[in-house]
Amino acid sequence: AQKITQTQPGMFVQEKEAVTLDCTYDTSDPSYGLFWYKQPSSGEMIFLIYQGSYDQQNATEGRYSLNFQKARKSANLVISASQLGDSAMYFCAMRERSNYQLIWGAGTKLIIKP
Amino acid sequence: DVKVTQSSRYLVKRTGEKVFLECVQDMDHENMFWYRQDPGLGLRLIYFSYDVKMKEKGDIPEGYSVSREKKERFSLILESASTNQTSMYLCASIWTGGLLDEQFFGPGTRLTVL
């Protein structure tokens, strides 16, 4: 069974609009962390934001925020005021306390239109 | 800043050749990982190492081996390259594998096997 699901293979968004990238996860471990990475066309993986399962507040980092809905097992990435440089692949990943490897989603390709 | 480097950004090899992909990190990280990335499949773990000379199989170890003789260096070996190993290979490292530790990635090696 898929542990991390990103249902949007690709998205087009107008520049300056906000965008939400979906991520749902599946775990029975009460302790886990959720991560978002960005991969531009150049190939490097850039860490964006993380959320711990016990964190009470949604994580934020600049224009990035994580909409964490624990009961629904979703951890959507929200990018406010999108920019052309936000065009990239975005990956959601999870680490469980019982298994410190990262489990990855298939990714969402985001294209920002001018 | 943590730096993870990979020996080549692009590599073209012939079927049957032995291929070495090198990864070096400069922050004394204990844990190192090799992933391959294919469109629509996200990142899949090939092997990881949690200490010098220690290695564990990931999800897709077949056709690959690894070597970790020094803490900073983790090598991925394709004993006899095949066309289905054409892919993007990403190396990553992490200090302790704590729940919210981020993985740091190298720039990736895009390998083509002809």
CSV table of C-alpha atoms in Angstrom, one decimal:
chain,number,residue,atom,x,y,z
A,1,ALA,CA,0.0,0.0,0.0
A,2,GLN,CA,1.2,3.5,-0.8
A,3,LYS,CA,2.4,5.3,2.3
A,4,ILE,CA,2.7,8.6,0.7
A,5,THR,CA,0.3,9.7,-2.0
A,6,GLN,CA,0.5,12.8,-4.1
A,7,THR,CA,-2.5,12.8,-6.4
A,8,GLN,CA,-1.5,15.7,-8.7
A,9,PRO,CA,1.1,14.6,-11.2
A,10,GLY,CA,1.2,18.2,-12.6
A,11,MET,CA,-0.3,21.6,-12.0
A,12,PHE,CA,-0.3,24.9,-13.8
A,13,VAL,CA,-0.8,28.1,-11.7
A,14,GLN,CA,-0.8,31.7,-12.6
A,15,GLU,CA,2.1,33.8,-11.2
A,16,LYS,CA,1.3,35.5,-7.9
A,17,GLU,CA,-1.5,33.1,-7.1
A,18,ALA,CA,-1.4,30.8,-4.1
A,19,VAL,CA,-1.0,27.1,-4.8
A,20,THR,CA,-1.7,24.0,-2.7
A,21,LEU,CA,0.1,20.7,-3.4
A,22,ASP,CA,-1.7,17.7,-1.9
A,23,CYS,CA,-0.1,15.0,0.1
A,24,THR,CA,-1.8,12.2,2.1
A,25,TYR,CA,0.0,9.6,4.1
A,26,ASP,CA,-0.6,6.4,5.9
A,27,THR,CA,1.0,5.2,9.1
A,28,SER,CA,0.1,3.5,12.3
A,29,ASP,CA,3.2,4.9,14.1
A,30,PRO,CA,2.1,7.8,16.4
A,31,SER,CA,5.5,9.5,15.9
A,32,TYR,CA,6.4,10.6,12.5
A,33,GLY,CA,7.7,13.6,10.5
A,34,LEU,CA,6.5,15.0,7.3
A,35,PHE,CA,8.8,16.7,4.8
A,36,TRP,CA,8.5,18.7,1.6
A,37,TYR,CA,11.3,19.0,-0.9
A,38,LYS,CA,11.6,21.0,-4.1
A,39,GLN,CA,13.6,19.7,-7.1
A,40,PRO,CA,14.2,22.3,-9.9
A,41,SER,CA,15.1,21.2,-13.4
A,42,SER,CA,18.8,21.3,-12.4
A,43,GLY,CA,18.2,18.2,-10.3
A,44,GLU,CA,19.2,19.2,-6.8
A,45,MET,CA,16.8,18.4,-4.0
A,46,ILE,CA,16.0,21.4,-1.8
A,47,PHE,CA,14.5,20.9,1.6
A,48,LEU,CA,11.5,23.3,2.2
A,49,ILE,CA,9.7,22.5,5.4
A,50,TYR,CA,8.8,19.8,7.9
A,51,GLN,CA,6.1,19.0,10.4
A,52,GLY,CA,6.3,16.7,13.4
A,53,SER,CA,3.3,14.6,14.2
A,54,TYR,CA,3.1,16.1,17.7
A,55,ASP,CA,3.4,19.7,16.6
A,56,GLN,CA,0.4,21.7,17.5
A,57,GLN,CA,0.8,24.4,15.0
A,58,ASN,CA,1.2,24.2,11.2
A,59,ALA,CA,4.8,24.7,10.1
A,60,THR,CA,5.7,27.8,8.1
A,61,GLU,CA,8.8,28.9,6.4
A,62,GLY,CA,8.6,32.1,4.5
A,63,ARG,CA,6.1,31.7,1.6
A,64,TYR,CA,5.8,28.0,2.4
A,65,SER,CA,3.3,26.6,4.9
A,66,LEU,CA,2.2,23.1,5.7
A,67,ASN,CA,-1.5,22.5,6.1
A,68,PHE,CA,-1.4,19.6,8.6
A,69,GLN,CA,-4.6,17.8,9.2
A,70,LYS,CA,-3.7,14.9,11.4
A,71,ALA,CA,-7.2,13.2,11.5
A,72,ARG,CA,-7.3,13.2,7.7
A,73,LYS,CA,-3.7,12.2,7.4
A,74,SER,CA,-2.9,15.0,5.0
A,75,ALA,CA,0.0,17.4,4.9
A,76,ASN,CA,-0.5,19.8,2.0
A,77,LEU,CA,2.1,22.3,1.0
A,78,VAL,CA,0.8,25.8,0.5
A,79,ILE,CA,2.9,28.3,-1.5
A,80,SER,CA,1.7,31.9,-1.2
A,81,ALA,CA,2.2,34.5,-4.0
A,82,SER,CA,3.8,32.0,-6.4
A,83,GLN,CA,6.8,33.1,-8.5
A,84,LEU,CA,8.2,31.8,-11.7
A,85,GLY,CA,11.1,30.3,-9.8
A,86,ASP,CA,8.7,28.0,-8.0
A,87,SER,CA,8.3,25.9,-11.1
A,88,ALA,CA,9.8,22.6,-10.1
A,89,MET,CA,9.0,19.1,-9.0
A,90,TYR,CA,7.7,18.9,-5.4
A,91,PHE,CA,8.0,15.8,-3.2
A,92,CYS,CA,6.3,14.9,0.0
A,93,ALA,CA,8.1,12.5,2.3
A,94,MET,CA,7.5,10.9,5.7
A,95,ARG,CA,9.8,9.4,8.4
A,96,GLU,CA,8.3,7.1,11.0
A,97,ARG,CA,9.9,6.7,14.4
A,98,SER,CA,10.0,3.0,13.9
A,99,ASN,CA,11.9,3.4,10.6
A,100,TYR,CA,14.2,6.3,10.0
A,101,GLN,CA,14.2,6.0,6.3
A,102,LEU,CA,12.3,8.6,4.3
A,103,ILE,CA,9.3,7.3,2.4
A,104,TRP,CA,8.7,9.4,-0.7
A,105,GLY,CA,5.7,10.3,-2.8
A,106,ALA,CA,5.8,10.3,-6.6
A,107,GLY,CA,6.0,14.0,-6.8
A,108,THR,CA,4.0,16.9,-8.4
A,109,LYS,CA,5.3,18.9,-11.2
A,110,LEU,CA,4.4,22.6,-10.7
A,111,ILE,CA,4.5,25.1,-13.5
A,112,ILE,CA,4.0,28.8,-12.8
A,113,LYS,CA,2.7,30.7,-15.8
A,114,PRO,CA,3.6,34.4,-16.2
B,1,ASP,CA,26.7,24.4,5.4
B,2,VAL,CA,26.5,20.7,4.7
B,3,LYS,CA,27.9,19.7,1.4
B,4,VAL,CA,27.2,16.5,-0.4
B,5,THR,CA,29.0,16.0,-3.7
B,6,GLN,CA,28.7,13.4,-6.4
B,7,SER,CA,31.5,12.6,-8.7
B,8,SER,CA,29.6,13.2,-12.0
B,9,ARG,CA,26.6,15.1,-13.0
B,10,TYR,CA,26.2,13.2,-16.3
B,11,LEU,CA,27.5,9.8,-17.2
B,12,VAL,CA,27.1,7.6,-20.3
B,13,LYS,CA,28.1,4.0,-20.1
B,14,ARG,CA,27.7,0.9,-22.2
B,15,THR,CA,25.8,-2.3,-21.3
B,16,GLY,CA,28.0,-4.6,-19.3
B,17,GLU,CA,30.4,-2.0,-18.0
B,18,LYS,CA,31.1,-1.7,-14.3
B,19,VAL,CA,30.1,1.7,-13.1
B,20,PHE,CA,31.1,3.5,-9.9
B,21,LEU,CA,29.1,6.5,-8.5
B,22,GLU,CA,30.9,8.3,-5.7
B,23,CYS,CA,29.3,10.4,-3.0
B,24,VAL,CA,31.2,12.5,-0.4
B,25,GLN,CA,29.8,14.5,2.5
B,26,ASP,CA,31.8,16.9,4.6
B,27,MET,CA,29.8,17.1,7.8
B,28,ASP,CA,30.6,13.8,9.6
B,29,HIS,CA,27.2,12.4,9.0
B,30,GLU,CA,26.6,8.8,10.1
B,31,ASN,CA,23.9,7.9,7.7
B,32,MET,CA,24.2,7.9,3.9
B,33,PHE,CA,21.7,6.9,1.2
B,34,TRP,CA,21.6,6.1,-2.4
B,35,TYR,CA,18.3,6.6,-4.3
B,36,ARG,CA,17.3,6.3,-7.9
B,37,GLN,CA,14.7,8.6,-9.3
B,38,ASP,CA,12.4,7.8,-12.2
B,39,PRO,CA,9.5,9.8,-13.5
B,40,GLY,CA,6.2,9.0,-11.8
B,41,LEU,CA,8.0,6.8,-9.2
B,42,GLY,CA,9.5,9.3,-6.9
B,43,LEU,CA,12.7,8.4,-5.1
B,44,ARG,CA,13.3,4.7,-4.4
B,45,LEU,CA,16.0,3.7,-1.9
B,46,ILE,CA,18.7,1.4,-3.2
B,47,TYR,CA,21.0,1.0,-0.3
B,48,PHE,CA,21.8,2.9,2.9
B,49,SER,CA,24.7,2.9,5.4
B,50,TYR,CA,24.5,3.8,9.0
B,51,ASP,CA,28.2,3.5,9.7
B,52,VAL,CA,31.6,2.7,8.1
B,53,LYS,CA,31.5,-0.8,6.5
B,54,MET,CA,27.8,-1.2,7.4
B,55,LYS,CA,25.2,-1.3,4.8
B,56,GLU,CA,21.5,-2.2,4.5
B,57,LYS,CA,19.5,-3.0,1.4
B,58,GLY,CA,16.7,-0.6,0.5
B,59,ASP,CA,13.7,-1.3,-1.7
B,60,ILE,CA,15.5,-2.0,-5.0
B,61,PRO,CA,19.0,-3.3,-4.3
B,62,GLU,CA,19.1,-5.8,-7.2
B,63,GLY,CA,21.9,-5.1,-9.7
B,64,TYR,CA,23.7,-2.7,-7.3
B,65,SER,CA,26.2,-2.9,-4.5
B,66,VAL,CA,27.7,-0.3,-2.2
B,67,SER,CA,30.9,0.4,-0.4
B,68,ARG,CA,31.6,2.6,2.6
B,69,GLU,CA,35.2,2.4,3.6
B,70,LYS,CA,35.4,5.9,5.1
B,71,LYS,CA,32.7,7.8,6.9
B,72,GLU,CA,32.5,10.6,4.4
B,73,ARG,CA,32.3,8.5,1.3
B,74,PHE,CA,29.6,6.2,0.0
B,75,SER,CA,30.0,4.5,-3.3
B,76,LEU,CA,27.3,2.9,-5.5
B,77,ILE,CA,28.5,0.2,-7.8
B,78,LEU,CA,26.7,-1.2,-10.9
B,79,GLU,CA,28.5,-4.5,-11.4
B,80,SER,CA,27.3,-4.9,-15.0
B,81,ALA,CA,25.3,-2.0,-16.2
B,82,SER,CA,22.1,-2.6,-18.0
B,83,THR,CA,19.8,-0.3,-19.9
B,84,ASN,CA,17.1,-0.4,-17.3
B,85,GLN,CA,19.5,1.2,-14.9
B,86,THR,CA,19.4,4.4,-16.9
B,87,SER,CA,18.1,6.8,-14.3
B,88,MET,CA,18.9,9.8,-12.0
B,89,TYR,CA,20.9,8.7,-9.0
B,90,LEU,CA,20.8,10.8,-5.8
B,91,CYS,CA,23.0,10.5,-2.8
B,92,ALA,CA,21.9,11.9,0.6
B,93,SER,CA,23.2,12.0,4.1
B,94,ILE,CA,21.8,12.7,7.5
B,95,TRP,CA,23.5,13.0,10.9
B,96,THR,CA,21.6,10.8,13.3
B,97,GLY,CA,18.3,10.0,11.5
B,98,GLY,CA,16.3,11.7,14.2
B,99,LEU,CA,12.7,12.0,13.4
B,100,LEU,CA,12.8,15.6,12.1
B,101,ASP,CA,16.4,15.6,10.7
B,102,GLU,CA,16.4,16.6,7.1
B,103,GLN,CA,18.3,14.7,4.5
B,104,PHE,CA,20.9,16.6,2.6
B,105,PHE,CA,21.2,15.7,-1.1
B,106,GLY,CA,23.9,15.8,-3.6
B,107,PRO,CA,23.3,17.3,-7.1
B,108,GLY,CA,22.5,14.0,-8.6
B,109,THR,CA,24.1,11.9,-11.4
B,110,ARG,CA,22.1,11.3,-14.5
B,111,LEU,CA,23.3,8.0,-15.8
B,112,THR,CA,22.5,6.7,-19.3
B,113,VAL,CA,23.3,3.1,-20.2
B,114,LEU,CA,23.5,2.4,-23.9
